[in-house]
Tab-separated table of C-alpha atoms in Angstrom:
chain	number	residue	atom	x	y	z
A	178	MET	CA	118.460	114.022	95.379
A	179	ASP	CA	118.060	117.159	97.475
A	180	LEU	CA	115.342	117.368	100.134
A	181	ALA	CA	114.255	120.342	102.217
A	182	ILE	CA	115.140	118.939	105.638
A	183	PRO	CA	115.050	121.723	108.272
A	184	ASP	CA	117.984	122.941	110.374
A	185	GLY	CA	120.594	121.107	108.311
A	186	ALA	CA	119.802	117.900	110.191
A	187	ILE	CA	121.055	115.798	107.269
A	188	ARG	CA	124.544	116.969	106.506
A	189	ARG	CA	125.741	115.751	103.137
A	190	LEU	CA	129.345	114.616	103.438
A	191	SER	CA	130.086	114.845	99.723
A	192	ASP	CA	128.406	114.940	96.347
A	193	GLU	CA	129.006	111.184	96.114
A	194	GLN	CA	126.612	110.482	98.994
A	195	PRO	CA	123.112	111.570	97.952
A	196	MET	CA	119.898	110.832	99.787
A	197	LEU	CA	118.727	108.431	97.071
A	198	MET	CA	120.580	106.198	94.626
A	199	VAL	CA	118.863	104.167	91.915
A	200	LYS	CA	120.329	101.550	89.584
A	201	VAL	CA	118.525	99.988	86.634
A	202	THR	CA	119.787	96.671	85.247
A	203	TYR	CA	118.417	95.332	81.972
A	204	LEU	CA	118.178	91.561	82.045
A	205	HIS	CA	119.295	89.257	79.266
A	206	GLY	CA	116.203	87.930	77.542
A	207	GLY	CA	114.024	90.874	78.552
A	208	GLY	CA	112.874	92.657	81.647
A	209	ALA	CA	114.638	94.968	84.043
A	210	ALA	CA	115.528	95.185	87.727
A	211	VAL	CA	115.338	98.479	89.626
A	212	PHE	CA	117.501	98.776	92.744
A	213	ALA	CA	117.102	101.698	95.162
A	214	MET	CA	119.251	102.601	98.178
A	215	THR	CA	118.331	105.494	100.441
A	216	ASN	CA	119.338	107.327	103.559
A	217	HIS	CA	116.917	106.041	106.199
A	218	VAL	CA	116.506	109.519	107.641
A	219	ALA	CA	114.930	110.700	104.392
A	220	PHE	CA	113.065	107.504	103.474
A	221	ASP	CA	111.551	104.607	105.343
A	222	GLY	CA	109.968	101.697	103.464
A	223	ASN	CA	106.646	103.504	103.210
A	224	ALA	CA	108.192	106.643	101.724
A	225	MET	CA	110.524	104.717	99.410
A	226	PHE	CA	107.889	102.602	97.692
A	227	SER	CA	105.441	105.508	97.573
A	228	PHE	CA	108.116	107.560	95.835
A	229	LEU	CA	108.834	104.756	93.348
A	230	ALA	CA	105.114	104.429	92.608
A	231	TYR	CA	104.842	108.191	92.001
A	232	TRP	CA	107.974	108.151	89.819
A	233	ALA	CA	106.405	105.361	87.761
A	234	GLN	CA	103.235	107.458	87.315
A	235	CYS	CA	105.322	110.392	86.082
A	236	ASN	CA	107.160	108.101	83.679
A	237	ASN	CA	103.798	107.067	82.235
A	238	GLY	CA	102.677	110.668	81.839
A	239	HIS	CA	100.464	110.823	84.933
A	240	GLY	CA	101.027	113.705	87.324
A	241	VAL	CA	103.809	116.259	87.290
A	242	GLU	CA	103.734	117.837	90.756
A	243	LEU	CA	104.921	116.126	93.910
A	244	PRO	CA	101.761	115.249	95.864
A	245	VAL	CA	101.309	116.575	99.390
A	246	ASP	CA	101.685	113.052	100.775
A	247	LEU	CA	105.278	112.954	99.537
A	248	GLN	CA	106.377	116.184	101.200
A	249	PRO	CA	108.927	115.663	104.013
A	250	VAL	CA	107.087	114.941	107.266
A	251	SER	CA	109.533	117.122	109.158
A	252	ASN	CA	108.058	120.208	107.482
A	253	ALA	CA	104.657	119.250	108.862
A	254	ILE	CA	105.597	119.089	112.533
A	255	LEU	CA	109.231	119.843	113.299
A	256	THR	CA	110.078	123.225	111.751
A	257	ASN	CA	110.055	125.868	114.518
A	258	VAL	CA	111.092	123.368	117.214
A	259	ASP	CA	112.444	125.207	120.244
A	260	GLN	CA	116.126	124.267	120.188
A	261	THR	CA	116.467	125.151	123.909
A	262	SER	CA	113.493	123.140	125.088
A	263	ASP	CA	113.699	120.900	128.152
A	264	ILE	CA	113.507	117.902	125.828
A	265	SER	CA	116.894	118.770	124.358
A	266	LYS	CA	118.451	119.760	127.690
A	267	ASP	CA	117.404	116.865	129.884
A	268	ALA	CA	118.519	113.379	128.837
A	269	ALA	CA	115.772	111.986	131.069
A	270	GLN	CA	113.256	113.409	128.599
A	271	SER	CA	114.532	111.183	125.826
A	272	PRO	CA	112.232	108.330	124.729
A	273	ALA	CA	113.014	105.114	126.578
A	274	GLU	CA	113.069	103.191	123.282
A	275	ILE	CA	115.725	105.348	121.579
A	276	SER	CA	119.389	105.721	122.488
A	277	VAL	CA	122.065	108.104	121.176
A	278	ASP	CA	125.805	108.157	121.758
A	279	ALA	CA	128.100	110.637	120.019
A	280	THR	CA	131.151	109.519	122.055
A	281	ARG	CA	131.485	106.267	120.114
A	282	LEU	CA	132.108	105.685	116.432
A	283	PRO	CA	129.206	104.140	114.486
A	284	ALA	CA	131.235	100.963	114.047
A	285	GLU	CA	131.718	100.739	117.818
A	286	ILE	CA	127.993	101.217	118.382
A	287	GLY	CA	127.254	98.533	115.805
A	288	THR	CA	129.538	96.091	117.615
A	289	MET	CA	128.005	97.002	120.967
A	290	ILE	CA	124.407	96.255	119.902
A	291	THR	CA	125.017	93.399	117.473
A	292	ARG	CA	125.422	89.755	118.382
A	293	ALA	CA	128.731	88.407	117.076
A	294	VAL	CA	127.609	86.150	114.236
A	295	SER	CA	129.279	85.286	110.959
A	296	ARG	CA	127.344	86.549	107.951
A	297	ASP	CA	127.735	83.087	106.463
A	298	THR	CA	125.453	81.684	109.165
A	299	MET	CA	122.627	84.185	108.544
A	300	ILE	CA	119.776	82.833	106.433
A	301	PRO	CA	117.319	85.339	104.879
A	302	CYS	CA	114.042	83.932	103.579
A	303	VAL	CA	110.691	85.179	102.332
A	304	TYR	CA	107.555	83.447	103.640
A	305	SER	CA	103.946	83.952	102.660
A	306	ILE	CA	100.711	83.858	104.644
A	307	THR	CA	97.314	84.258	103.011
A	308	THR	CA	95.004	87.022	104.201
A	309	GLN	CA	92.350	84.331	104.649
A	310	ASP	CA	94.513	82.384	107.115
A	311	LEU	CA	95.334	85.605	108.958
A	312	ARG	CA	91.620	86.414	109.265
A	313	LYS	CA	91.045	82.961	110.757
A	314	LEU	CA	93.814	83.527	113.321
A	315	LYS	CA	92.291	86.872	114.260
A	316	GLN	CA	88.866	85.262	114.670
A	317	GLN	CA	90.411	82.643	116.957
A	318	VAL	CA	91.919	85.391	119.108
A	319	GLU	CA	88.596	87.239	119.268
A	320	ALA	CA	86.756	84.048	120.235
A	321	SER	CA	89.320	82.994	122.852
A	322	GLY	CA	87.821	84.997	125.713
A	323	GLU	CA	91.180	86.683	126.319
A	324	LEU	CA	89.980	90.150	125.293
A	325	GLN	CA	88.159	92.237	127.885
A	326	ASP	CA	85.038	94.314	127.184
A	327	GLY	CA	85.816	97.023	124.641
A	328	GLU	CA	89.218	95.599	123.768
A	329	TRP	CA	90.182	94.681	120.232
A	330	VAL	CA	93.176	93.518	118.219
A	331	SER	CA	94.180	94.258	114.645
A	332	SER	CA	95.349	91.722	112.096
A	333	ASN	CA	98.835	93.216	112.448
A	334	ASN	CA	98.776	92.607	116.220
A	335	VAL	CA	97.852	88.970	115.649
A	336	LEU	CA	100.514	88.537	112.963
A	337	THR	CA	103.121	90.145	115.208
A	338	ALA	CA	102.188	87.729	117.993
A	339	LEU	CA	102.381	84.703	115.670
A	340	ILE	CA	105.754	85.720	114.221
A	341	SER	CA	107.136	86.552	117.656
A	342	GLN	CA	106.057	83.225	119.106
A	343	CYS	CA	107.493	81.166	116.261
A	344	VAL	CA	110.760	83.090	115.905
A	345	ALA	CA	111.410	83.120	119.662
A	346	ARG	CA	110.609	79.397	119.930
A	347	ALA	CA	112.916	78.617	117.013
A	348	ASN	CA	115.795	80.534	118.611
A	349	MET	CA	115.388	78.802	121.966
A	350	ARG	CA	114.865	75.317	120.531
A	351	ALA	CA	118.003	75.749	118.424
A	352	HIS	CA	119.912	77.033	121.505
A	353	VAL	CA	120.785	80.249	119.684
A	354	TYR	CA	119.379	82.116	122.690
A	355	GLU	CA	118.910	80.813	126.205
A	356	HIS	CA	115.471	79.960	127.521
A	357	GLY	CA	113.758	82.971	129.088
A	358	PRO	CA	111.451	85.962	128.563
A	359	TRP	CA	111.514	88.001	125.362
A	360	THR	CA	110.972	91.598	124.385
A	361	VAL	CA	108.392	91.802	121.603
A	362	PHE	CA	107.833	94.904	119.536
A	363	GLN	CA	105.683	96.076	116.673
A	364	ALA	CA	107.015	98.986	114.633
A	365	LEU	CA	104.602	101.901	114.802
A	366	ASP	CA	104.369	104.433	111.984
A	367	MET	CA	103.757	107.774	113.689
A	368	ARG	CA	102.198	109.404	110.609
A	369	ARG	CA	98.650	108.264	111.316
A	370	PRO	CA	98.388	109.073	115.073
A	371	LEU	CA	100.018	112.471	114.486
A	372	GLY	CA	97.890	113.344	111.469
A	373	LEU	CA	100.872	113.513	109.093
A	374	PRO	CA	100.733	112.671	105.367
A	375	LEU	CA	100.391	108.879	105.312
A	376	ARG	CA	102.983	108.412	102.564
A	377	GLY	CA	105.181	111.368	103.503
A	378	LEU	CA	108.942	111.368	103.214
A	379	GLY	CA	110.983	110.824	106.331
A	380	SER	CA	111.240	107.945	108.777
A	381	PRO	CA	108.770	108.607	111.635
A	382	ILE	CA	108.965	105.138	113.198
A	383	ILE	CA	109.006	104.050	116.827
A	384	LEU	CA	109.047	100.533	118.258
A	385	ALA	CA	106.133	99.700	120.566
A	386	GLU	CA	107.624	97.243	123.063
A	387	CYS	CA	106.085	94.729	125.458
A	388	ASN	CA	107.481	91.945	127.600
A	389	ALA	CA	106.599	88.326	126.940
A	390	SER	CA	107.368	85.476	129.309
A	391	ALA	CA	108.840	82.260	127.999
A	392	ASP	CA	105.385	80.776	128.517
A	393	HIS	CA	103.865	83.340	126.143
A	394	VAL	CA	106.172	82.353	123.297
A	395	LEU	CA	106.602	78.627	123.929
A	396	ARG	CA	102.892	77.756	124.130
A	397	PRO	CA	100.863	78.214	120.917
A	398	ASP	CA	97.661	78.483	122.968
A	399	ARG	CA	99.023	81.717	124.444
A	400	LEU	CA	98.760	83.467	121.074
A	401	PRO	CA	95.602	85.429	122.086
A	402	ALA	CA	97.281	86.679	125.272
A	403	LEU	CA	100.370	87.793	123.378
A	404	ALA	CA	98.284	89.503	120.673
A	405	ARG	CA	96.473	91.414	123.446
A	406	ARG	CA	99.802	92.475	124.966
A	407	VAL	CA	100.983	93.750	121.583
A	408	ARG	CA	97.760	95.739	121.138
A	409	MET	CA	98.065	97.280	124.602
A	410	SER	CA	101.680	98.293	123.927
A	411	VAL	CA	100.645	100.071	120.720
A	412	ASP	CA	97.747	101.851	122.467
A	413	ALA	CA	100.140	103.166	125.118
A	414	TYR	CA	101.770	105.479	122.574
A	415	THR	CA	99.682	108.630	122.807
A	416	PRO	CA	99.990	111.441	120.237
A	417	GLU	CA	101.583	113.625	122.931
A	418	TYR	CA	104.277	111.031	123.659
A	419	LEU	CA	104.974	110.526	119.951
A	420	ARG	CA	105.140	114.271	119.312
A	421	ASN	CA	107.634	114.719	122.148
A	422	ALA	CA	109.668	111.781	120.833
A	423	MET	CA	109.849	113.325	117.366
A	424	GLN	CA	110.807	116.714	118.791
A	425	TRP	CA	113.546	115.167	120.933
A	426	MET	CA	114.895	113.198	117.963
A	427	HIS	CA	114.903	116.259	115.734
A	428	THR	CA	116.482	118.577	118.312
A	429	THR	CA	119.193	116.085	119.293
A	430	TYR	CA	119.880	115.132	115.699
A	431	ALA	CA	120.194	118.739	114.552
A	432	GLY	CA	122.521	119.416	117.483
A	433	LEU	CA	124.856	116.600	116.439
A	434	ALA	CA	124.890	117.941	112.893
A	435	ARG	CA	125.723	121.472	114.064
A	436	ASP	CA	128.524	120.077	116.256
A	437	GLY	CA	130.129	118.518	113.192
A	438	VAL	CA	129.331	114.872	113.973
A	439	ASP	CA	129.696	112.860	110.772
A	440	GLU	CA	126.723	110.703	109.787
A	441	PRO	CA	124.698	111.657	112.875
A	442	TRP	CA	121.931	109.170	112.019
A	443	ARG	CA	124.363	106.339	112.727
A	444	HIS	CA	124.669	107.416	116.375
A	445	PHE	CA	121.012	106.633	117.143
A	446	TRP	CA	119.553	103.192	117.690
A	447	PHE	CA	116.482	101.482	119.077
A	448	SER	CA	117.283	99.463	122.181
A	449	ALA	CA	114.905	96.749	120.974
A	450	LEU	CA	117.196	96.112	117.983
A	451	ASN	CA	120.068	95.036	120.217
A	452	THR	CA	120.534	91.444	119.035
A	453	ASN	CA	122.506	90.563	122.175
A	454	ARG	CA	119.090	90.510	123.885
A	455	ARG	CA	116.212	88.085	123.493
A	456	CYS	CA	114.181	90.365	121.299
A	457	VAL	CA	111.930	89.821	118.295
A	458	GLY	CA	109.887	92.315	116.376
A	459	VAL	CA	107.755	92.945	113.355
A	460	SER	CA	107.388	95.897	111.017
A	461	CYS	CA	104.019	95.602	109.284
A	462	MET	CA	104.151	97.456	105.968
A	463	ASN	CA	101.265	95.642	104.347
A	464	ARG	CA	99.630	98.876	103.151
A	465	ILE	CA	102.684	100.044	101.230
A	466	PRO	CA	102.267	100.154	97.414
A	467	ILE	CA	105.206	97.859	96.862
A	468	TYR	CA	103.835	96.477	93.569
A	469	ASP	CA	102.467	99.769	92.208
A	470	ALA	CA	105.708	100.889	90.521
A	471	ASP	CA	104.540	100.249	86.943
A	472	PHE	CA	106.994	102.045	84.638
A	473	GLY	CA	105.062	101.032	81.525
A	474	ALA	CA	105.777	97.326	81.317
A	475	GLY	CA	103.223	96.187	83.899
A	476	ARG	CA	103.433	95.633	87.627
A	477	PRO	CA	106.662	94.217	89.071
A	478	VAL	CA	106.718	90.432	89.157
A	479	MET	CA	108.835	90.458	92.329
A	480	ALA	CA	109.706	92.998	94.995
A	481	ARG	CA	112.260	92.586	97.753
A	482	SER	CA	113.639	94.653	100.627
A	483	PHE	CA	117.016	93.854	102.115
A	484	ASN	CA	116.738	92.936	105.797
A	485	PRO	CA	120.058	91.822	107.325
A	486	ARG	CA	119.024	92.060	110.989
A	487	PRO	CA	118.100	88.765	112.675
A	488	ASN	CA	114.800	88.399	114.528
A	489	TYR	CA	113.392	91.557	112.935
A	490	VAL	CA	110.688	90.572	110.455
A	491	ILE	CA	109.405	92.964	107.784
A	492	VAL	CA	105.926	92.334	106.355
A	493	PHE	CA	104.988	93.531	102.865
A	494	PRO	CA	101.961	92.808	100.703
A	495	GLY	CA	102.370	89.833	98.420
A	496	PRO	CA	101.983	90.203	94.650
A	497	PRO	CA	98.434	91.082	93.581
A	498	GLY	CA	96.298	88.436	91.904
A	499	GLU	CA	94.551	88.679	88.568
A	500	THR	CA	91.938	91.004	90.084
A	501	ASP	CA	94.613	93.330	91.543
A	502	VAL	CA	93.581	92.247	95.037
A	503	TYR	CA	96.343	91.433	97.510
A	504	ASP	CA	95.456	88.048	98.955
A	505	SER	CA	98.722	87.297	100.750
A	506	LEU	CA	101.437	88.923	102.833
A	507	HIS	CA	105.157	88.323	102.430
A	508	MET	CA	107.350	88.127	105.533
A	509	TYR	CA	111.071	88.870	105.218
A	510	VAL	CA	112.727	86.728	107.889
A	511	THR	CA	116.460	86.613	108.711
A	512	LEU	CA	117.674	84.126	111.326
A	513	GLU	CA	120.812	82.270	112.242
A	514	ARG	CA	120.893	78.958	110.404
A	515	PRO	CA	120.024	76.691	113.397
A	516	ALA	CA	117.057	78.939	114.251
A	517	MET	CA	115.849	78.973	110.634
A	518	ASP	CA	115.982	75.174	110.574
A	519	ALA	CA	113.923	75.092	113.787
A	520	LEU	CA	111.426	77.573	112.331
A	521	ARG	CA	110.932	75.378	109.271
A	522	ALA	CA	110.200	72.449	111.568
A	523	ASP	CA	107.649	74.342	113.717
A	524	PRO	CA	104.155	72.982	112.910
A	525	GLU	CA	102.469	76.193	114.081
A	526	TRP	CA	104.523	78.120	111.531
A	527	THR	CA	104.288	75.725	108.619
A	528	SER	CA	100.530	75.297	109.063
A	529	VAL	CA	99.934	78.870	107.855
A	530	CYS	CA	103.250	80.060	106.370
A	531	THR	CA	104.798	78.931	103.081
A	532	LEU	CA	108.396	79.424	101.947
A	533	VAL	CA	108.515	81.673	98.863
A	534	SER	CA	112.260	82.020	98.352
A	535	GLU	CA	115.671	82.288	99.908
A	536	PHE	CA	117.638	85.407	99.078
């Protein structure tokens, strides 16, 4: 699939490496499974499932033109970027959350930021929480007295705090990580604050980080305080900061491509995703139309997204009920086996979260 990405930022290495690959498997006894693999520069989860939903509409005879929301976000903000701007010249102007290193091979970077763990010890699971239980948790936070006048928290902030508490506790109780403070982040989609198409192609994501003491994650009664910290970290990302971050990413990325660096996207990483650190985060994608890809045989009965990185939890809407209303959220959790066992034994987790499946 060809996309109009400006400045040659995505440099195709060969015709065998497209931006999007799709495989359809017909199942014995009826039904089909659709697998999609994408280049993360061209698609994030939002863009991928929005594209699949639009493709399904076209297959059913609805719509023939690509909607504005599915145009590449880079065309909306990053064409005409000044390639000699101070952002590209001065490394100090780079966002604190994002690192780049063209002196190391991608494999070396992966080793540098990845905790040495056998894949056999990684346990991926899907858990469910009802929207009703999440509303109750949010009400408890609002009634706790922790919020100051004019302050507020979203359901996603509360869910991020709950997941972060439980995952961090599980890792420390299982001695996977030493006791101590944690970095907590909530992935922030930059489309909305920058006024970009909400389902546009691209991957305009940044990780809003905050620090949490061991007390914040070990004590369930500190959930309101942690939810407030998460909200404050998100609010700190002004449109100006996000715009500069996108410009720096684009300028640096295009420069690597022009210099002949293979797979330039693999030379960037978020510092918060360094699994050698005590770090836990959540990507809330509960508005993504993950179950809207109806190719003519009805809505999907199951949707999954591969998430191999430990302590990074992806949240999607659960399957819609009979009234097409989403009444649950699915959390894709990958942990080392001892930590997953500890998570399953955590009463704060099991009181509101139910195991749906293991991958």
